[in-house]
XYZ file of C-alpha atoms in Angstrom:
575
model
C 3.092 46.385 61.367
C 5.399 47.688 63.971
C 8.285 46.373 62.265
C 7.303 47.699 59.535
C 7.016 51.318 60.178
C 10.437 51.284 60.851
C 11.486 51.282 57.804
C 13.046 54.719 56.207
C 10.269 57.048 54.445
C 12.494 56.663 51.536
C 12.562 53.183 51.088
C 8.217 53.070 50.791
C 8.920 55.911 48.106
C 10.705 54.053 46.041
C 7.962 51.372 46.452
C 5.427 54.377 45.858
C 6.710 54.663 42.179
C 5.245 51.702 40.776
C 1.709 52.718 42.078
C -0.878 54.932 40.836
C -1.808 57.493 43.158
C -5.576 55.651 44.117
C -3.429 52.497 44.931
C -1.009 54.222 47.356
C -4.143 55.678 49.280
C -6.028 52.502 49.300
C -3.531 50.316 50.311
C -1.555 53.051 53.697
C -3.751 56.159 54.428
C -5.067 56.369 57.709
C -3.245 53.643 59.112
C -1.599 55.649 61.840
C 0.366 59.059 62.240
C 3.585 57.598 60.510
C 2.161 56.331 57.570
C -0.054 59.759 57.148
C 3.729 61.299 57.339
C 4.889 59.646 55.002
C 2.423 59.903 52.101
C 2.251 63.293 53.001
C 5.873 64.010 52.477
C 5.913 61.943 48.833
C 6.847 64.157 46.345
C 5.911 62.396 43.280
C 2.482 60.984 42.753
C 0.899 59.893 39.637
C -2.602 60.408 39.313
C -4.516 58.267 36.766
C -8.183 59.938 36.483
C -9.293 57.322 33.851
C -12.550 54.866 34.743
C -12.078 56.437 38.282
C -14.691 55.719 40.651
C -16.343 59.256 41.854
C -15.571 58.175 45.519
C -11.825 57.569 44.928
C -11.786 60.925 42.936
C -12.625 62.698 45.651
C -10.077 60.863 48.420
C -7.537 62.047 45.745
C -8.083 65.167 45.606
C -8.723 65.570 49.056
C -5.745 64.268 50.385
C -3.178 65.249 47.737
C -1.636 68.294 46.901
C -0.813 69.844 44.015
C 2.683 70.060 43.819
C 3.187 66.501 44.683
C 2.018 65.435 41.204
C 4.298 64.457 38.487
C 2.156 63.056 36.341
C -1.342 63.894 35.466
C -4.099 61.877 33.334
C -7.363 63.874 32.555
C -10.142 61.982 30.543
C -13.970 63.230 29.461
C -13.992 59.548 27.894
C -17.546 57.841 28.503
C -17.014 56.202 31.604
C -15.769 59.720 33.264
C -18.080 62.223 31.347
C -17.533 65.437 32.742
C -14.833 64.251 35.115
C -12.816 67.720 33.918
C -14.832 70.506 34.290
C -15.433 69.148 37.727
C -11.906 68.985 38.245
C -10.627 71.921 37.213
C -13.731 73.643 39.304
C -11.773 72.978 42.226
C -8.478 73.360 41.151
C -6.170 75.171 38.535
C -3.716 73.278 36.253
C -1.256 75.914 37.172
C -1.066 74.679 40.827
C 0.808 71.468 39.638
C 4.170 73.387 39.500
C 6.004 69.885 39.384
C 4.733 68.373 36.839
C 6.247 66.629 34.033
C 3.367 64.523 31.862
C 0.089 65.803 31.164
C -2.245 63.915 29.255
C -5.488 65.102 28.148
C -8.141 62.377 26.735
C -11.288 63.522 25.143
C -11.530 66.864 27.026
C -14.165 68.980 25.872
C -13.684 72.289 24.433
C -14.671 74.809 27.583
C -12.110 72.249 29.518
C -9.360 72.558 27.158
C -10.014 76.245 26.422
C -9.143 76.191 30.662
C -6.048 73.809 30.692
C -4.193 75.190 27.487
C -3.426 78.896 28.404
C -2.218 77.403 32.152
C 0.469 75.206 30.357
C 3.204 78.417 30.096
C 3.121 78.353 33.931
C 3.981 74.881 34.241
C 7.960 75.290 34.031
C 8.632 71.447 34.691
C 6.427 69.990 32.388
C 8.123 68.049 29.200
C 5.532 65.411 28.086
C 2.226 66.264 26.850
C -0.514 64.489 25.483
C -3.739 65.499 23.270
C -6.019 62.738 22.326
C -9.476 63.325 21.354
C -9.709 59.707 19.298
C -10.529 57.795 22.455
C -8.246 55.576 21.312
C -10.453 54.315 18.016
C -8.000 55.973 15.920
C -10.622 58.325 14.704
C -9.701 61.819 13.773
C -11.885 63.430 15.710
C -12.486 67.425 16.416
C -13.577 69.284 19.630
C -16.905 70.138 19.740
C -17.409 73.762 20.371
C -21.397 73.619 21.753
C -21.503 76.966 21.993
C -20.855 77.603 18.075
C -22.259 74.735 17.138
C -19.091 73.984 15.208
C -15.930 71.868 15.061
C -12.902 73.689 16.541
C -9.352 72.406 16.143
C -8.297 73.560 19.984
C -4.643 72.121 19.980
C -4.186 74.366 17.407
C -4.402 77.399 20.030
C -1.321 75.585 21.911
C 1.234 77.870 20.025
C -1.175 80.872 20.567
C -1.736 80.055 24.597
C 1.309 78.674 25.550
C 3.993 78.679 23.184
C 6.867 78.604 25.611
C 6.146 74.813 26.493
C 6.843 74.066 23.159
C 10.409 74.814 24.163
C 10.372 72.602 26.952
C 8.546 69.695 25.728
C 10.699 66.054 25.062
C 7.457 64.059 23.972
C 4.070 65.224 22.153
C 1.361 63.367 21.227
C -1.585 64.880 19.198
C -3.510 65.286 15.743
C -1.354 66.826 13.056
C -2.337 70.842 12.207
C -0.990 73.439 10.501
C -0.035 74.869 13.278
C 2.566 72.654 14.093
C 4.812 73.130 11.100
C 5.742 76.737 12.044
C 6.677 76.033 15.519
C 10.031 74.668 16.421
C 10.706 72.291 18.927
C 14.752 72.177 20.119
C 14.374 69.727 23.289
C 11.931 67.331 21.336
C 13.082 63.476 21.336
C 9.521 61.905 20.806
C 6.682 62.657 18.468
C 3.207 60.999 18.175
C 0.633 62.363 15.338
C -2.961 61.164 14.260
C -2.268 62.674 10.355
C -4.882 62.181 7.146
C -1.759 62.067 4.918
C 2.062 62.973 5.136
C 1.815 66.471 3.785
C 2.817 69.113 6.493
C 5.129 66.258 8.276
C 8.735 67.056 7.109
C 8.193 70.674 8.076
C 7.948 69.574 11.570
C 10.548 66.971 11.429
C 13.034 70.099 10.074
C 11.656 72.020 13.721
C 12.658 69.169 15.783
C 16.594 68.765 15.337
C 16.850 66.104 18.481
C 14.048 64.004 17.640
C 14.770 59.997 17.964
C 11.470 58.307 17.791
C 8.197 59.588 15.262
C 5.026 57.348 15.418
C 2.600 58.503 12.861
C -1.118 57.005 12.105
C -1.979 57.750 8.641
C -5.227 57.379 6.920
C -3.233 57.926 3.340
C 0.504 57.731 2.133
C 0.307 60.814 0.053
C 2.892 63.835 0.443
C 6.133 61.183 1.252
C 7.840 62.645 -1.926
C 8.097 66.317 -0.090
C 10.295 64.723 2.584
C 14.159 66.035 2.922
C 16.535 64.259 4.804
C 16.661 63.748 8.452
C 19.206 62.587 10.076
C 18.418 62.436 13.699
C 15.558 59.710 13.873
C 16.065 56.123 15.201
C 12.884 54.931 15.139
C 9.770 55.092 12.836
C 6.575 53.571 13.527
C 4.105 53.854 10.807
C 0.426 52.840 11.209
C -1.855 52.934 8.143
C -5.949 52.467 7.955
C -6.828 53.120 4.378
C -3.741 53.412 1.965
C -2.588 51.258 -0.859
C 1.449 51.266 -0.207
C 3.859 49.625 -2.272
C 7.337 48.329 -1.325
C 8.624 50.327 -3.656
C 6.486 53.918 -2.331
C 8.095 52.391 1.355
C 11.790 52.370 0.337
C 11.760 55.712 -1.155
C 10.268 57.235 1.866
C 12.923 55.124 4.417
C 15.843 56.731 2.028
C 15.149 59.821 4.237
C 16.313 58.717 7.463
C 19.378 57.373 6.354
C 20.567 56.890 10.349
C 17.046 54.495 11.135
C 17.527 51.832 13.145
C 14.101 50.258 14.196
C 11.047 50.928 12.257
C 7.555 49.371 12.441
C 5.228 49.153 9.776
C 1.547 48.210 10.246
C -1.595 47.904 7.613
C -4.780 47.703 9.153
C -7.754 47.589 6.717
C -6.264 45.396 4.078
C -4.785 47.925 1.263
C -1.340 46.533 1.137
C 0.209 45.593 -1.836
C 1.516 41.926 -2.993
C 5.117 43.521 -3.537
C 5.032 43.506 0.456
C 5.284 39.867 0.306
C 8.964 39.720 -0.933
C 11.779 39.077 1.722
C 14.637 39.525 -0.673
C 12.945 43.342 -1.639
C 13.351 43.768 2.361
C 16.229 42.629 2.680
C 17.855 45.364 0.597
C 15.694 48.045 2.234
C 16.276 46.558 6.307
C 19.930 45.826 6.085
C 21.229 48.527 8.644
C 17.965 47.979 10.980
C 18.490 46.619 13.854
C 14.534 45.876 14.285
C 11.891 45.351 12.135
C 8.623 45.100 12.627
C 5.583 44.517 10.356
C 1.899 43.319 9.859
C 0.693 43.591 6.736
C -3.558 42.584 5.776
C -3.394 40.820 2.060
C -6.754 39.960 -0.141
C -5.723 36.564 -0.284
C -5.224 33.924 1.896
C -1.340 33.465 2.430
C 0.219 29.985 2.256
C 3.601 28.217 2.729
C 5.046 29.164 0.188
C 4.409 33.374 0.619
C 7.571 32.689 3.304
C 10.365 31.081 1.275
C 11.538 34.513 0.796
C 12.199 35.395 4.202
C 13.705 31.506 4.317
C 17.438 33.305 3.602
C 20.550 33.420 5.732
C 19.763 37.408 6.151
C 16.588 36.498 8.030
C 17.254 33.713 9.818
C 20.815 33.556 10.817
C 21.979 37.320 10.394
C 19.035 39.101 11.984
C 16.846 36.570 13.542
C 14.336 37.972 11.997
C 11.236 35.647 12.073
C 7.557 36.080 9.624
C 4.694 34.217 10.613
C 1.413 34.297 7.789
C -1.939 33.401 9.628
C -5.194 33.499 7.168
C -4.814 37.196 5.171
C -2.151 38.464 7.421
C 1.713 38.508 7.232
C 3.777 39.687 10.110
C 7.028 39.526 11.964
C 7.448 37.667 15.159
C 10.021 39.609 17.437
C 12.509 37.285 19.918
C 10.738 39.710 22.535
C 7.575 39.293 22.109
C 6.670 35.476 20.558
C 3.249 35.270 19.485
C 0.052 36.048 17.139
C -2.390 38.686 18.440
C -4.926 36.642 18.503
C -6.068 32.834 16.792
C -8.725 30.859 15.851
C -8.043 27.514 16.404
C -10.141 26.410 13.754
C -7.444 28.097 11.425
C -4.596 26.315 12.984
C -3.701 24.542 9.839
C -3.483 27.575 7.929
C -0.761 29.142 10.503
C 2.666 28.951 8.684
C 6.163 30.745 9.985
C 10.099 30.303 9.901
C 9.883 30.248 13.825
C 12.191 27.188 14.408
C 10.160 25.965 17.266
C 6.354 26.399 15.997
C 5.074 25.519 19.620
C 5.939 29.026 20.969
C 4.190 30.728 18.306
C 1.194 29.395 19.761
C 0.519 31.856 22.894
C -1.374 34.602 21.254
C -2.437 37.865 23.055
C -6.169 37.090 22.084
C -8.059 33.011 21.494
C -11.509 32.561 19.256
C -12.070 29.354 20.052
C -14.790 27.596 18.470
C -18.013 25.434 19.598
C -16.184 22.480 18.355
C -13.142 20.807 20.139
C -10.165 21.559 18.399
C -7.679 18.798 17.178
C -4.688 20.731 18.580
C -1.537 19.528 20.784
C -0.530 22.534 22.164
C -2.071 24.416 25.426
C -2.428 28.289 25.796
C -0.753 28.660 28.704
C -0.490 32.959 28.319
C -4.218 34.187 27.596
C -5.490 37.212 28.522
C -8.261 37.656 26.174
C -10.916 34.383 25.698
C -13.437 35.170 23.315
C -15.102 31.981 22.410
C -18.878 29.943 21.664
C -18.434 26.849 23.984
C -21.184 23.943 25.108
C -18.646 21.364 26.462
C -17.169 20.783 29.848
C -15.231 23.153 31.203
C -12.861 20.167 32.610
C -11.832 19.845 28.385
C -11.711 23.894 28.127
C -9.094 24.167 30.755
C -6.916 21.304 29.397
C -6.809 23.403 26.031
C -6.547 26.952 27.837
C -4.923 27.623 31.366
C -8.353 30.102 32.305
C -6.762 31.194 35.411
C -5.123 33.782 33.222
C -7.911 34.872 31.904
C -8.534 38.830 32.374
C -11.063 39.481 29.693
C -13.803 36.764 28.591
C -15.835 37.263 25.224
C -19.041 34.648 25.472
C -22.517 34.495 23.427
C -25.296 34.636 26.109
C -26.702 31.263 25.153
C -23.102 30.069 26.932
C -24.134 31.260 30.530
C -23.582 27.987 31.624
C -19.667 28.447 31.604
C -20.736 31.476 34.262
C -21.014 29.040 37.205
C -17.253 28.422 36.628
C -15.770 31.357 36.708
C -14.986 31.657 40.939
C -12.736 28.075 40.113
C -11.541 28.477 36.919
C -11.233 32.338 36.048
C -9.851 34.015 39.381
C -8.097 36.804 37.265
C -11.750 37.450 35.150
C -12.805 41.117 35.602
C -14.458 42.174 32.377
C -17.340 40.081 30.920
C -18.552 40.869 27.097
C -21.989 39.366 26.363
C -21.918 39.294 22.193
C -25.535 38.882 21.232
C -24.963 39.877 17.708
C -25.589 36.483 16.441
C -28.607 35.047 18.956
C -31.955 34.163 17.319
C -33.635 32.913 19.878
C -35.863 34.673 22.035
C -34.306 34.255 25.222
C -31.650 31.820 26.299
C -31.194 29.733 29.430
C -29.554 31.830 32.212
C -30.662 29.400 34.784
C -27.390 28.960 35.319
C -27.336 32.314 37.069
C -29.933 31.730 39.475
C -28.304 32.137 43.215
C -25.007 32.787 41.670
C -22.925 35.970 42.343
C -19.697 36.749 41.124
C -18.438 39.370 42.880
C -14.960 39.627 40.930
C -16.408 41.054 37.890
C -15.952 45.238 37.561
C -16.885 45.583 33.988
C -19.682 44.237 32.191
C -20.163 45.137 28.290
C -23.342 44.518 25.888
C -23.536 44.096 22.233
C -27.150 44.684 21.492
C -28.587 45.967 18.338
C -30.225 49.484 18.970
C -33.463 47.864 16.888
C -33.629 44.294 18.951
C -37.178 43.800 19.184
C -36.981 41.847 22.767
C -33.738 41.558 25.257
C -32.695 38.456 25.610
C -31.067 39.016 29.229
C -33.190 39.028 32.326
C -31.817 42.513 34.125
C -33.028 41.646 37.331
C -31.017 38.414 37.460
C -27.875 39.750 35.634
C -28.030 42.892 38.509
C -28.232 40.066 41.070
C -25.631 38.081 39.558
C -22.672 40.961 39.223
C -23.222 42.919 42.693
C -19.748 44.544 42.367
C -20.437 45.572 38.718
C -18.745 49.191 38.190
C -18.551 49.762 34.392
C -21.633 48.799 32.545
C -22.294 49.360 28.850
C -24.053 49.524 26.110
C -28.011 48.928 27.342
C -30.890 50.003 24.681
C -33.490 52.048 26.259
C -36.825 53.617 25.410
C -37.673 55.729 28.266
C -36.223 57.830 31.175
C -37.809 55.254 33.303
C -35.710 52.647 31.657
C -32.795 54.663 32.728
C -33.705 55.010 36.574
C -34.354 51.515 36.794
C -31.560 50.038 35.036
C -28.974 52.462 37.562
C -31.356 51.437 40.483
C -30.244 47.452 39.964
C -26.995 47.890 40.119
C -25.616 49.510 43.476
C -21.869 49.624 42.904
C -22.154 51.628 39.517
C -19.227 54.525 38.882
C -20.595 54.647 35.317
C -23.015 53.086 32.327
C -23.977 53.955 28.814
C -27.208 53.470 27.186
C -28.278 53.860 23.158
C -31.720 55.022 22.592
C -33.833 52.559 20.656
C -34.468 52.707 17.145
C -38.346 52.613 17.808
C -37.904 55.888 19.424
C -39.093 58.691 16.864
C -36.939 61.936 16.841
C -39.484 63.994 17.922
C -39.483 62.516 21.212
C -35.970 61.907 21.803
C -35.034 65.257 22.485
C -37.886 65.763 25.134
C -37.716 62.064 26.683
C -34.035 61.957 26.574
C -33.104 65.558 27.541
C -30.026 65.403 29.751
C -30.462 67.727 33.051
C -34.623 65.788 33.227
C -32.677 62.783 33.532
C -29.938 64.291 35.847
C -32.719 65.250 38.237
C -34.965 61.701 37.926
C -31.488 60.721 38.984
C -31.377 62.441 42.491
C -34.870 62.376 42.973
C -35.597 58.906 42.670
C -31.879 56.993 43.200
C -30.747 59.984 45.384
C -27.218 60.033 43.631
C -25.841 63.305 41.872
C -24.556 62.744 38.229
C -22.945 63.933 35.143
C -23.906 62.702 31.701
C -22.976 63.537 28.350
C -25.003 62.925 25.329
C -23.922 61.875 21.588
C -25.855 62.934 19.312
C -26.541 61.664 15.624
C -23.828 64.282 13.944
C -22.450 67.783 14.570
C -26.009 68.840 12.487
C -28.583 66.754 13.833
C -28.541 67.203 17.320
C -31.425 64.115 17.966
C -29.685 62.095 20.782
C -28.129 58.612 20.217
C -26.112 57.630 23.078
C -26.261 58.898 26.952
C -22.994 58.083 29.034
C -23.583 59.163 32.531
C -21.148 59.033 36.041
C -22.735 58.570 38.792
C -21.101 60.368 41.803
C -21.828 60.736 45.407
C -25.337 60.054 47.053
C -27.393 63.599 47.081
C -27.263 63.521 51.208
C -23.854 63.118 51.408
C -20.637 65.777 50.084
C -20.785 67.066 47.443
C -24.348 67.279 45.510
């Protein structure tokens, strides 16, 4: 340690910038006197407020100023409900006179009614993010409660603040009218959630200096409006529910005549079969120097669907390689080999001009089946296991290397591989119990009994809101993850379901219920009414808490889901 503290200042805050904020206090405050100095005199701090424990919230904003933030992340999302208004109770966006990124996830409306008009004062700040989608992709409005009534707030960002639009270099937020009479000189990077493409080439013409536009599109309508633009490099385009043609894609790239990398994704499955044709491509991707796709057919793809992209231009010129796994065709980048996810029961059916095959095989995501698979190759890169398994887990790991496994998918009639984990999953933090599929009453979690696995942070439920019986045992599960943080989605029927679910599990920072089908309406919004629950809360578990509550639509306001964050016990700071 001594040794150590003799080190220059400068040389731990270069360290310091690879760190959130909550990392850098965890791991040197109150060491001693020097250390104290020297996070004091850091000067560029980025504070990540998302799934933030109420505790470390609090040492944050206790110990760090202000103007030693660069970068800011604010989120209302369901593990944090509330997290905002609490925040900006004790401190004004304004105060953060060095900051450069601000991003703003799922704020409510009185939050972002706050935060918006403060943004003028903020003379450093160039990046700014709006996302209310909570990263579904959903085009989703803030909720004015007060009115009763959807209110587009970003759109009072010209109104509030319009000199940041001079200063911003990156954007990210739902397309609105708005935005087409504002011009943006310094802009380089621009991120919209858009219905369609009407509206977008007026902003492109207000952004001379931008280089990079990422747009997620329900539709493809409004492309033949565009003009040309000759400042873009690259063009990602990601589309849910439109049915493009290569044809509707090359007159659209025409614009951007100085393109250089573009991306093109389909995710629902409304391409159409023209997409299929490397030589069509070829003519279109000639001056790219990347090119990216995934495209979702209505057939199964076979061999044959790649002869096309078999050609000199692919695989000599460009080194370009396609890859066609069940419905799906998609490129397969020298940077970043791999599907983005498999089922090894579909192995057969996997087909790409890769020259080596074997590194195709280290996908982001396995589904492995019950069933050994006859396979050669071993997944040495997983992060995400989602699998139904009842052999050994000796013949698991010689498929899988599961000490790389982060995220684990299982059926709860597998709890035996739970006994397993501490050896063979050191990495594991976020359990997923599907139940979708069980039909038995209960199933054997025997396996469980004396067993605690202290690694895992997040657990997550998929239980239908209308199961007549659980098929976990809560007292055993509560027992088994001691150091659970995150835990969602439980059914409940009462507010006494509520208390004692949060009273089982003592490390909680948050948790999400859904009310019960069973439960009439009438009685929802008297036995599920928000500030009774807050106050069972402190009474009987002694901890102050926050919870917001979904309700069935913007019209019916009978409650659906509760998401509540639990803060600081009722006897200690803060109440």
């Amino acid at each position: 340690m001594a040794r150590l503290e003799r080190l220059p200042a400068e040389l731990f805050h270069e360290f310091f910038h690879y760190l959130w904020t909550h990392e850098i206090l965890h791991s040197f405050s109150n060491l001693n006197d020097r250390f104290d100095s020297i996070l004091k005199s850091y000067s560029s701090y980025r504070i990540n407020f998302e799934s933030i424990r109420s505790s470390v919230y609090g040492r944050i904003c206790e110990q760090i100023r202000p103007e030693q933030v660069i970068s800011l992340i604010l989120s209302d999302k369901n593990d944090t409900p509330g997290l905002v208004k609490v925040f900006l109770s004790r401190v004004h966006i304004q105060q953060f006179t060095n900051l450069r990124l601000l991003s703003l996830i799922r704020i409510s409306h009185e939050s972002m009614c706050q935060i918006l008009p403060e943004l003028s004062k903020l003379k450093r700040l160039n990046s700014l993010s709006v996302d209310n989608s909570g990263g579904k992709g959903k085009f989703v409005d803030f909720i004015d409660k007060e009115k009763n009534e959807n209110t587009k707030v970003y759109s009072l960002l010209p109104k509030s603040s319009p000199e940041i639009i001079f200063q911003l270099k990156y954007l990210c937020t739902t397309y609105s009218n708005e935005l087409t009479s504002m011009y943006f000189p310094n802009l380089l990077q621009l991120r919209l959630n858009c219905y369609s493409l009407y509206g977008i080439n007026a902003i492109l013409q207000q952004a001379p200096q931008l280089k990079l536009l990422t747009l997620f599109l329900d539709l493809f309508d409004g492309f033949q409006e565009f003009q040309p633009c000759y400042s873009l490099r690259k063009l990602i385009i990601i589309i849910k529910y439109a049915h493009i043609s290569i044809n509707t894609i090359g007159q659209f790239l025409a614009n951007f005549t100085n393109l250089m990398h573009f991306e093109l994704k389909d995710v629902f499955g409304f391409a159409d079969g023209s997409l299929i044709d490397g030589f069509r491509w070829q003519s279109i991707a000639q001056s790219f120097s990347t090119f990216s796709f995934k495209f979702k057919m209505k057939e199964t793809l076979t061999e044959r669907n790649l002869d096309s992209f078999r050609t000199r231009f692919w695989i000599e010129e460009k080194r370009w390689f396609v890859a066609c796994h069940e419905q799906c065709l998609f490129a397969v980048p020298l940077s970043d080999f791999g599907l983005p996810y498999i089922r090894l029961t579909c192995m057969n059916s996997i087909h790409s001009t890769v020259p080596n095959n074997a590194i195709l095989y280290q996908p982001r995501q396995l589904i492995l089946p019950w069933r050994i698979p006859n396979t050669q190759f071993r997944f040495t890169s997983m992060r995400n296991l989602a699998l139904v398994w009842f052999g050994s887990i000796q013949t698991l790991s010689s498929i899988i290397d599961l000490s790389q496994v982060q995220h684990l998918t299982i059926r709860p009639d597998c709890f035996s591989l739970s006994k397993d984990i501490p050896s063979y999953m050191p990495k594991l933090h976020t359990l997923y119990f599907d139940g979708h599929e069980v039909d038995r009453d209960m199933p054997d979690q025997s396996d469980l009994s004396g067993l605690q696995l202290k690694q895992i942070h997040t657990l997550q439920f998929c239980i239908a809101k209308d199961s007549k019986k659980s098929v976990y045992d809560l007292q055993m599960i509560s027992h088994s993850f001691p150091s659970v943080e995150h835990l969602n989605t439980w059914p409940v029927k009462s507010r006494t379901d509520i208390i004692r679910i949060i009273g089982l599990f003592k490390q909680l920072s948050s948790i999400s219920f859904v009310i019960h089908q069973s439960v009439d309406k009438t009685t929802r919004s008297s036995e599920f009414d928000s500030q009774v629950i807050l106050n069972d809360i402190k009474q009987y578990l002694h901890y102050s808490a926050i919870c917001r509550t979904e309700f069935t639509s913007v019209n019916d306001r009978t409650p659906e889901l509760l998401h509540f964050w639990l803060r600081e016990r009722v006897s200690g700071l803060e109440a």
